[in-house]
Amino acid sequence: MSGNTFGKIFKLHTFGESHGKAIGGIIDGCPAGLKLDAEFIQYELARRKTNQGLWTSPRNEPDELQFLSGVFEGITLGTPIAFIVENKNQNPADYEHLKNVYRPSHADYTYEQKYGIRDYRGGGRSSARETVARVVGGAIAKLLLKTQSIEILAFVSKIKNIHIDYDVNKISTEQIEKNPFRCPSHHKDQEIQDIIKLAKKTGDTIGGVITCVVKNVPAGWGEPVFDKLNAVLAHALFSINAVKGVEFGNGFGIVEKFGSEANDEMFVENNRIQFRTNYSGGIQGGISNGNDIVMHVAFKPISSVKKQQHTVSSQKENVTIQVEGRHDVMILPRAVPIVESMVALVLADMYLISRTNQL
Amino acid sequence: MSGNTFGKIFKLHTFGESHGKAIGGIIDGCPAGLKLDAEFIQYELARRKTNQGLWTSPRNEPDELQFLSGVFEGITLGTPIAFIVENKNQNPADYEHLKNVYRPSHADYTYEQKYGIRDYRGGGRSSARETVARVVGGAIAKLLLKTQSIEILAFVSKIKNIHIDYDVNKISTEQIEKNPFRCPSHHKDQEIQDIIKLAKKTGDTIGGVITCVVKNVPAGWGEPVFDKLNAVLAHALFSINAVKGVEFGNGFGIVEKFGSEANDEMFVENNRIQFRTNYSGGIQGGISNGNDIVMHVAFKPISSVKKQQHTVSSQKENVTIQVEGRHDVMILPRAVPIVESMVALVLADMYLISRTNQL
Amino acid sequence: MSGNTFGKIFKLHTFGESHGKAIGGIIDGCPAGLKLDAEFIQYELARRKTNQGLWTSPRNEPDELQFLSGVFEGITLGTPIAFIVENKNQNPADYEHLKNVYRPSHADYTYEQKYGIRDYRGGGRSSARETVARVVGGAIAKLLLKTQSIEILAFVSKIKNIHIDYDVNKISTEQIEKNPFRCPSHHKDQEIQDIIKLAKKTGDTIGGVITCVVKNVPAGWGEPVFDKLNAVLAHALFSINAVKGVEFGNGFGIVEKFGSEANDEMFVENNRIQFRTNYSGGIQGGISNGNDIVMHVAFKPISSVKKQQHTVSSQKENVTIQVEGRHDVMILPRAVPIVESMVALVLADMYLISRTNQL
Amino acid sequence: MSGNTFGKIFKLHTFGESHGKAIGGIIDGCPAGLKLDAEFIQYELARRKTNQGLWTSPRNEPDELQFLSGVFEGITLGTPIAFIVENKNQNPADYEHLKNVYRPSHADYTYEQKYGIRDYRGGGRSSARETVARVVGGAIAKLLLKTQSIEILAFVSKIKNIHIDYDVNKISTEQIEKNPFRCPSHHKDQEIQDIIKLAKKTGDTIGGVITCVVKNVPAGWGEPVFDKLNAVLAHALFSINAVKGVEFGNGFGIVEKFGSEANDEMFVENNRIQFRTNYSGGIQGGISNGNDIVMHVAFKPISSVKKQQHTVSSQKENVTIQVEGRHDVMILPRAVPIVESMVALVLADMYLISRTNQL
């Protein structure tokens, strides 16, 4: 009801405010018998972490993950898997000046309207720090999906107005992780550096697009009519802060084609049904068709800019604000594992649901 | 679980195959005491109906709505409101030739992979006829939202590559309903007619974009972190057949801006908090901010084209197919009330949930 | 939320007021590929029906069942199975005098307090007629459970203060169906007839206990900690009108034993783990242990008595009332298939959930 | 799905194995603005704790409660309230001998059948230690219900075969808390001591009945047809370990009455509708009627007896077992706050749901 749970069988419940004691969650519904590879989960958390790259802030979040339940001798018990990451390096005093002012395009005003109260320290529950729990949940979902050979690959395909080319059949995690911006190729690295430097200089921020490709999903996952695979994936992706658009396959581009140009024709080769094209992005009628699932996610520029902006106080006065503090210039590379995590959570759930579809 | 229910408090359960006995549903969780304006609901159904316009097929679906429960002397009882619309004018024999062949970019192949069985008559459960139940549910949701002065306005803002201009502050239902394509203005009517005629002549189909604007939603609706208002709206919209993209406010366009250009600055006037711009589309941090909620929905062209296409049979043979029968050239104008209905269902639910947010 | 849905994967949504157009429901989540034996379902409905026995009223409800969706050529499609039974033989005028008076121990007063409105005709939604939908849902659940060899046997084990003896290993449906009161043996038939005659003569009603035994449930069903198998069964049973108590195995009797007398010792014979006793009623730690599941359900006497009673009007006046009309002297024999249906719904759901417990 | 969540709007998610790192949970859906009285919550936990009474084991569990989120300056934020209690004083070696043997009437065998794996240390997830999280959740629910003047009073009304008399209108928490067995009066204290001493001497255990009375629930709570107030309360109560029976009002006793004797007649006095009797236990048609809600809960004797018993090993051998270790002779007094907690969780949820029943 209150929006802190994701999933139906494989569920993630999360909790935590940015400057509270801890961020954490519970994975409930993970089948018993799964080897919980703690190293992999910690690695995924590290991917999300602020590091010392060009585009990041000098903040340092040690993100030490503790599991509290649900695992016995390294194997899942089928019982809830609870985990926490304590919040450290907090300077609540940094936020005192935000107590009575609403930062533009943040959730300050809307949380206060909704609840009549708000933890103003670092955005409280609305902070992107909350995604720590998504990445832990997503990592466990990935471990489950690996037993089905499923691979989830996200990368930055556009930064501000710079498109980065890629070939969906040639991308690999190794290649993406090597790129400083988690782009699928280096051919625009210089342009990207230039735009980041410009934004830093002017105290501004930038956004972009993350593309996610999922390989080896079998045909038959997704629950029409309301829980179509694309509908639940979109729900998952739009639940990430700053996401303003989601499309599958050719997305908004497909509307300019005729139907005969937009359909994915089928053929049989070696007794296997295949598709000539993948305009649909691997989903038809809300159910996976066995092709790569392809989606694109638009992230707006970070709202915390160091430029002066007009806004209002909780006393309804007109004021100006400059959001200081340790903020990234762009969120995109750090959002890559978050996108993958949300996609993994959806697919882990759809996998378990699919076990109940036939007699 | 199985995807035939939408909503958490204000729920719509739907059922029905295209050529089964009936399409219908249950609205559960509608508060007691609502006047159920049957005429309005029937009017909404008529908006969805195939008519004799240029862009539609000569099919005729009488769509007589019967309520079975939940209403007493015209007032809702607080108990489930069940309704059915019988399926008439069926020619199952029309579909016999599709029994063993998968139409490209339809759900034929995916349903069969999922369930091991499929009702091949007119797409069965995957048919757009299923949206009848959404429109009835949406109409009841609209009646509930009207008690809160909320108005939902959808219209066709792009047909194939033709953009239709509009001013979000000047559109009205009357104006949209007068336009033969449910566009917000007439300035592209001739271009649209030409492209439709061309598609008809070549046995082809076209897609486009529907924009939806919601007025008077109070600040404070939406349930972060996973059930952000935009996340649940996107879920709702992607659950409609043929939707391939959804964006809020400036959507994919916002990624090309700097943060300082993309933020919605606030000001106070007459003791009321307002926004200088609405790039966010009325939602911040997943909660409504009191501004118009604005979203854009991409519909791919209809998959049923009369041109010959390559596909496969259920016996894994390569075959060709021409989808004959009574099909529209585009779905967009009929999809307008469907988009509105899904948006209404989300907002009715968020309204009731919001009653539980504070002490 | 609003209490008209039962189950998590295998779900029953119901609707309908006693004197509305129809009673019905949707079974959602039934796996595809199940042969839907319409004759068996109609037979189950007939078991619930008022007949001309000693203990029943002369009412006649023809209960013609129509399926609207979800079945194709006699096989379930995996899509929602909707069904209705039209309400006939209605005399709403019979109820006009109850419009402004609350019958003692009925739901008249509580519904009006809850919803601010009430359909006073025959109890509206609170009528036992609502169980028609449970029996249809339960019959489909039984068909699913039969594929797992599970057998559900309920019978009347106590009528007022008359205990009916039985041996849990010797009861059979045939034997129960042959008894005019659905008792497991004939040895108290005369006593029962006498008490019924007495009640009829004085315009009074009687209650009793129904026992339900389930055979062949494998060890491992039930979802601790909150959805223990006994907890969900109790939820199901208490949702039936007039139920005031539920116990498993030795129930309230077990509290008088020492722990060493109450435990079910285990042993191995022919390489099969077995239990010396079944005081637990087949459930330990909320999970089935492979033994017979045994439960007892207390039904209060029907509230509609023909004797004069004190009550109040909706205008807050003291009044007296005699509930006339066609009412049974006891509900027990008709409640037998309802108890079985609720148990079947729980087990069908637990069966599907159990498919997701292990890797 | 997996049974670790209770509630629909006011939800408790729990986690933790007896000898894992921590027991804990998340309260989600608690309205913003509630003063979280930490002292009261810790007091409730202390009530559940093993102490040094006659009937308890010498174990010592310090149960230090930490809140991790959802509270800001002592007030609930409307966001999830996470809490943990670390497990201390663990001797896993104590349990090594139980690794391959199934204790009779425990959940050892059933957990292993369900999940294919089991944490054998102290019962793992099936341990009564899990109820720590229920008591924390219940205490927060009580704080919410106090804003509605609702009072929940449980007490031990039967120990083995000893009935303890009480007058529902005269009981008070103070009186109950003063009694060493949480009985409502002292008149059977000597008899109780004798039976406890006997059980201790023979290495045996005893059970009993807890009665719970709820005062000041307004008419109109509960969600028919499936989520009747009694149905959800029974679900909650049967989810507690060792519960074998639940009844409301006169329960199993009411079946021996005629309808005219069992009905609760109504009258008006001082313009207020009242009931002459409360055989129904405060619930009619699944909805509260404004009267005291009264229920009785049967607890079987603790399964861990020190007498030798027959059982089997996981290698399917016949073995004998004596369950040593620090075990209570009876659970009843410690179960009193657990019963109250489960009842509070149900009522807090029904309270919030009731806010959505009318326009």
Tab-separated table of C-alpha atoms in Angstrom, chain B residues 139-337:
chain	number	residue	atom	x	y	z
B	139	ALA	CA	-15.684	5.983	-15.750
B	140	ILE	CA	-16.551	5.040	-12.158
B	141	ALA	CA	-13.133	6.285	-11.045
B	142	LYS	CA	-13.840	9.569	-12.840
B	143	LEU	CA	-17.131	9.906	-10.960
B	144	LEU	CA	-15.238	9.498	-7.690
B	145	LEU	CA	-12.565	11.994	-8.778
B	146	LYS	CA	-15.195	14.520	-9.805
B	147	THR	CA	-16.129	14.795	-6.125
B	148	GLN	CA	-12.569	16.150	-5.745
B	149	SER	CA	-12.889	18.458	-8.815
B	150	ILE	CA	-10.316	16.480	-10.781
B	151	GLU	CA	-10.458	16.625	-14.570
B	152	ILE	CA	-8.641	14.229	-16.936
B	153	LEU	CA	-8.087	15.285	-20.537
B	154	ALA	CA	-6.400	13.087	-23.140
B	155	PHE	CA	-5.962	13.838	-26.833
B	156	VAL	CA	-3.970	12.761	-29.876
B	157	SER	CA	-0.868	14.951	-30.110
B	158	LYS	CA	1.008	13.131	-32.866
B	159	ILE	CA	-0.112	10.872	-35.734
B	160	LYS	CA	2.719	9.058	-37.463
B	161	ASN	CA	5.175	11.939	-38.000
B	162	ILE	CA	2.585	14.734	-37.801
B	163	HIS	CA	2.779	16.780	-34.586
B	164	ILE	CA	-0.385	18.569	-33.490
B	165	ASP	CA	0.207	21.768	-31.537
B	166	TYR	CA	-1.722	22.602	-28.391
B	167	ASP	CA	-1.720	24.897	-25.412
B	168	VAL	CA	-2.136	22.927	-22.228
B	169	ASN	CA	-4.092	25.789	-20.662
B	170	LYS	CA	-6.620	26.044	-23.454
B	171	ILE	CA	-7.624	22.499	-24.296
B	172	SER	CA	-11.093	21.246	-23.446
B	173	THR	CA	-13.013	18.007	-23.800
B	174	GLU	CA	-15.556	19.698	-26.042
B	175	GLN	CA	-12.885	20.782	-28.487
B	176	ILE	CA	-11.221	17.367	-28.522
B	177	GLU	CA	-14.486	15.496	-28.989
B	178	LYS	CA	-15.366	17.697	-31.952
B	179	ASN	CA	-12.177	16.804	-33.806
B	180	PRO	CA	-12.561	13.666	-35.990
B	181	PHE	CA	-9.217	12.331	-34.713
B	182	ARG	CA	-9.517	13.583	-31.121
B	183	CYS	CA	-6.741	16.057	-31.823
B	184	PRO	CA	-6.652	19.287	-29.798
B	185	SER	CA	-6.794	21.470	-32.926
B	186	HIS	CA	-7.781	21.267	-36.590
B	187	HIS	CA	-4.635	22.710	-38.136
B	188	LYS	CA	-3.299	19.321	-39.273
B	189	ASP	CA	-6.605	17.656	-40.192
B	190	GLN	CA	-5.853	17.604	-43.904
B	191	GLU	CA	-2.382	16.109	-43.479
B	192	ILE	CA	-3.822	13.466	-41.184
B	193	GLN	CA	-6.549	12.557	-43.652
B	194	ASP	CA	-3.959	12.158	-46.369
B	195	ILE	CA	-1.775	9.801	-44.363
B	196	ILE	CA	-4.803	7.716	-43.335
B	197	LYS	CA	-5.958	7.423	-46.927
B	198	LEU	CA	-2.509	6.337	-47.986
B	199	ALA	CA	-2.370	3.692	-45.265
B	200	LYS	CA	-5.826	2.407	-46.179
B	201	LYS	CA	-4.898	2.147	-49.817
B	202	THR	CA	-1.778	0.145	-49.128
B	203	GLY	CA	-3.378	-2.044	-46.434
B	204	ASP	CA	-1.141	-0.532	-43.838
B	205	THR	CA	-1.577	0.998	-40.374
B	206	ILE	CA	-0.246	3.965	-38.378
B	207	GLY	CA	0.573	4.888	-34.792
B	208	GLY	CA	1.106	8.062	-32.825
B	209	VAL	CA	1.222	9.751	-29.445
B	210	ILE	CA	-1.537	10.505	-26.926
B	211	THR	CA	-0.983	13.264	-24.398
B	212	CYS	CA	-2.895	13.301	-21.124
B	213	VAL	CA	-3.279	16.291	-18.798
B	214	VAL	CA	-4.816	16.037	-15.326
B	215	LYS	CA	-6.002	19.188	-13.612
B	216	ASN	CA	-6.631	19.909	-9.913
B	217	VAL	CA	-4.788	16.986	-8.334
B	218	PRO	CA	-3.810	18.285	-4.879
B	219	ALA	CA	-0.198	18.139	-3.732
B	220	GLY	CA	0.511	14.962	-1.774
B	221	TRP	CA	-0.721	12.001	-3.829
B	222	GLY	CA	1.623	9.109	-4.716
B	223	GLU	CA	3.398	6.516	-2.558
B	224	PRO	CA	7.195	6.543	-2.669
B	225	VAL	CA	9.516	4.844	-2.996
B	226	PHE	CA	8.257	2.111	-5.318
B	227	ASP	CA	4.741	3.358	-5.955
B	228	LYS	CA	5.673	6.849	-7.025
B	229	LEU	CA	2.752	8.481	-8.784
B	230	ASN	CA	4.611	8.457	-12.110
B	231	ALA	CA	5.635	4.803	-11.612
B	232	VAL	CA	2.063	3.654	-11.089
B	233	LEU	CA	0.762	5.831	-13.931
B	234	ALA	CA	3.419	4.352	-16.236
B	235	HIS	CA	2.429	0.861	-15.107
B	236	ALA	CA	-1.173	1.686	-15.966
B	237	LEU	CA	-0.332	3.167	-19.358
B	238	PHE	CA	2.072	0.430	-20.450
B	239	SER	CA	-0.629	-2.101	-19.625
B	240	ILE	CA	-2.564	-0.814	-22.657
B	241	ASN	CA	-1.933	-2.800	-25.833
B	242	ALA	CA	0.530	-1.234	-28.311
B	243	VAL	CA	2.090	1.274	-25.884
B	244	LYS	CA	5.863	1.425	-26.400
B	245	GLY	CA	6.856	4.597	-24.532
B	246	VAL	CA	5.721	6.849	-21.697
B	247	GLU	CA	7.166	10.139	-20.520
B	248	PHE	CA	6.231	12.766	-17.938
B	249	GLY	CA	6.611	16.511	-18.405
B	250	ASN	CA	9.545	17.126	-20.710
B	251	GLY	CA	10.391	13.414	-20.695
B	252	PHE	CA	13.180	12.342	-23.025
B	253	GLY	CA	13.637	15.986	-24.009
B	254	ILE	CA	14.725	17.043	-20.534
B	255	VAL	CA	17.974	15.075	-20.775
B	256	GLU	CA	19.349	17.673	-23.185
B	257	LYS	CA	19.006	20.493	-20.647
B	258	PHE	CA	21.288	21.573	-17.819
B	259	GLY	CA	19.907	21.090	-14.326
B	260	SER	CA	19.521	24.833	-13.862
B	261	GLU	CA	17.317	24.900	-16.970
B	262	ALA	CA	15.309	21.848	-16.024
B	263	ASN	CA	14.285	22.716	-12.476
B	264	ASP	CA	10.827	24.085	-11.739
B	265	GLU	CA	11.388	27.179	-9.622
B	266	MET	CA	8.752	28.035	-7.044
B	267	PHE	CA	7.201	31.297	-5.920
B	268	VAL	CA	4.494	32.560	-3.633
B	269	GLU	CA	1.675	34.719	-4.945
B	270	ASN	CA	-1.462	35.569	-3.020
B	271	ASN	CA	-0.225	33.270	-0.255
B	272	ARG	CA	-0.294	30.320	-2.668
B	273	ILE	CA	2.784	28.305	-3.595
B	274	GLN	CA	3.187	28.069	-7.349
B	275	PHE	CA	5.668	26.909	-9.996
B	276	ARG	CA	7.223	29.025	-12.756
B	277	THR	CA	7.426	26.050	-15.090
B	278	ASN	CA	6.208	22.467	-15.266
B	279	TYR	CA	9.092	20.490	-16.706
B	280	SER	CA	8.461	17.827	-14.070
B	281	GLY	CA	4.921	17.214	-15.307
B	282	GLY	CA	3.353	17.858	-11.921
B	283	ILE	CA	5.213	15.189	-9.960
B	284	GLN	CA	8.302	15.538	-7.777
B	285	GLY	CA	9.836	12.711	-5.793
B	286	GLY	CA	6.936	10.555	-6.943
B	287	ILE	CA	4.311	12.782	-5.295
B	288	SER	CA	1.958	15.233	-6.992
B	289	ASN	CA	2.976	18.879	-6.483
B	290	GLY	CA	-0.355	20.482	-7.307
B	291	ASN	CA	0.609	21.403	-10.858
B	292	ASP	CA	-0.999	19.833	-13.959
B	293	ILE	CA	0.098	16.234	-14.387
B	294	VAL	CA	1.274	15.833	-17.986
B	295	MET	CA	2.225	12.603	-19.722
B	296	HIS	CA	2.830	11.387	-23.263
B	297	VAL	CA	2.131	7.863	-24.468
B	298	ALA	CA	3.568	6.315	-27.652
B	299	PHE	CA	1.369	3.831	-29.512
B	300	LYS	CA	2.938	1.655	-32.178
B	301	PRO	CA	0.991	1.175	-35.437
B	302	ILE	CA	-1.623	-1.595	-35.299
B	303	SER	CA	0.018	-4.952	-35.991
B	304	SER	CA	-2.816	-6.261	-38.168
B	305	VAL	CA	-1.751	-5.144	-41.654
B	306	LYS	CA	-3.291	-6.391	-44.879
B	307	LYS	CA	0.096	-6.650	-46.564
B	308	GLN	CA	1.708	-10.029	-46.921
B	309	GLN	CA	4.144	-10.844	-44.099
B	310	HIS	CA	6.489	-13.681	-43.196
B	311	THR	CA	5.748	-15.663	-40.112
B	312	VAL	CA	5.638	-19.197	-38.714
B	313	SER	CA	3.022	-21.816	-37.896
B	314	SER	CA	2.614	-23.637	-34.607
B	315	GLN	CA	4.079	-26.649	-36.448
B	316	LYS	CA	7.247	-24.596	-36.922
B	317	GLU	CA	6.869	-24.057	-40.648
B	318	ASN	CA	7.707	-20.857	-42.493
B	319	VAL	CA	4.477	-19.375	-43.865
B	320	THR	CA	3.132	-16.039	-45.115
B	321	ILE	CA	0.087	-14.242	-43.824
B	322	GLN	CA	-2.202	-11.361	-44.733
B	323	VAL	CA	-4.347	-10.277	-41.792
B	324	GLU	CA	-7.762	-9.683	-43.319
B	325	GLY	CA	-10.884	-8.782	-41.421
B	326	ARG	CA	-12.366	-5.648	-39.966
B	327	HIS	CA	-9.424	-3.718	-38.578
B	328	ASP	CA	-8.889	-0.043	-37.929
B	329	VAL	CA	-6.120	1.903	-39.646
B	330	MET	CA	-5.181	3.482	-36.355
B	331	ILE	CA	-6.241	2.980	-32.769
B	332	LEU	CA	-5.383	6.436	-31.443
B	333	PRO	CA	-8.770	8.201	-31.214
B	334	ARG	CA	-10.360	5.136	-29.610
B	335	ALA	CA	-7.415	4.871	-27.222
B	336	VAL	CA	-8.059	8.370	-25.839
B	337	PRO	CA	-10.777	7.257	-23.379
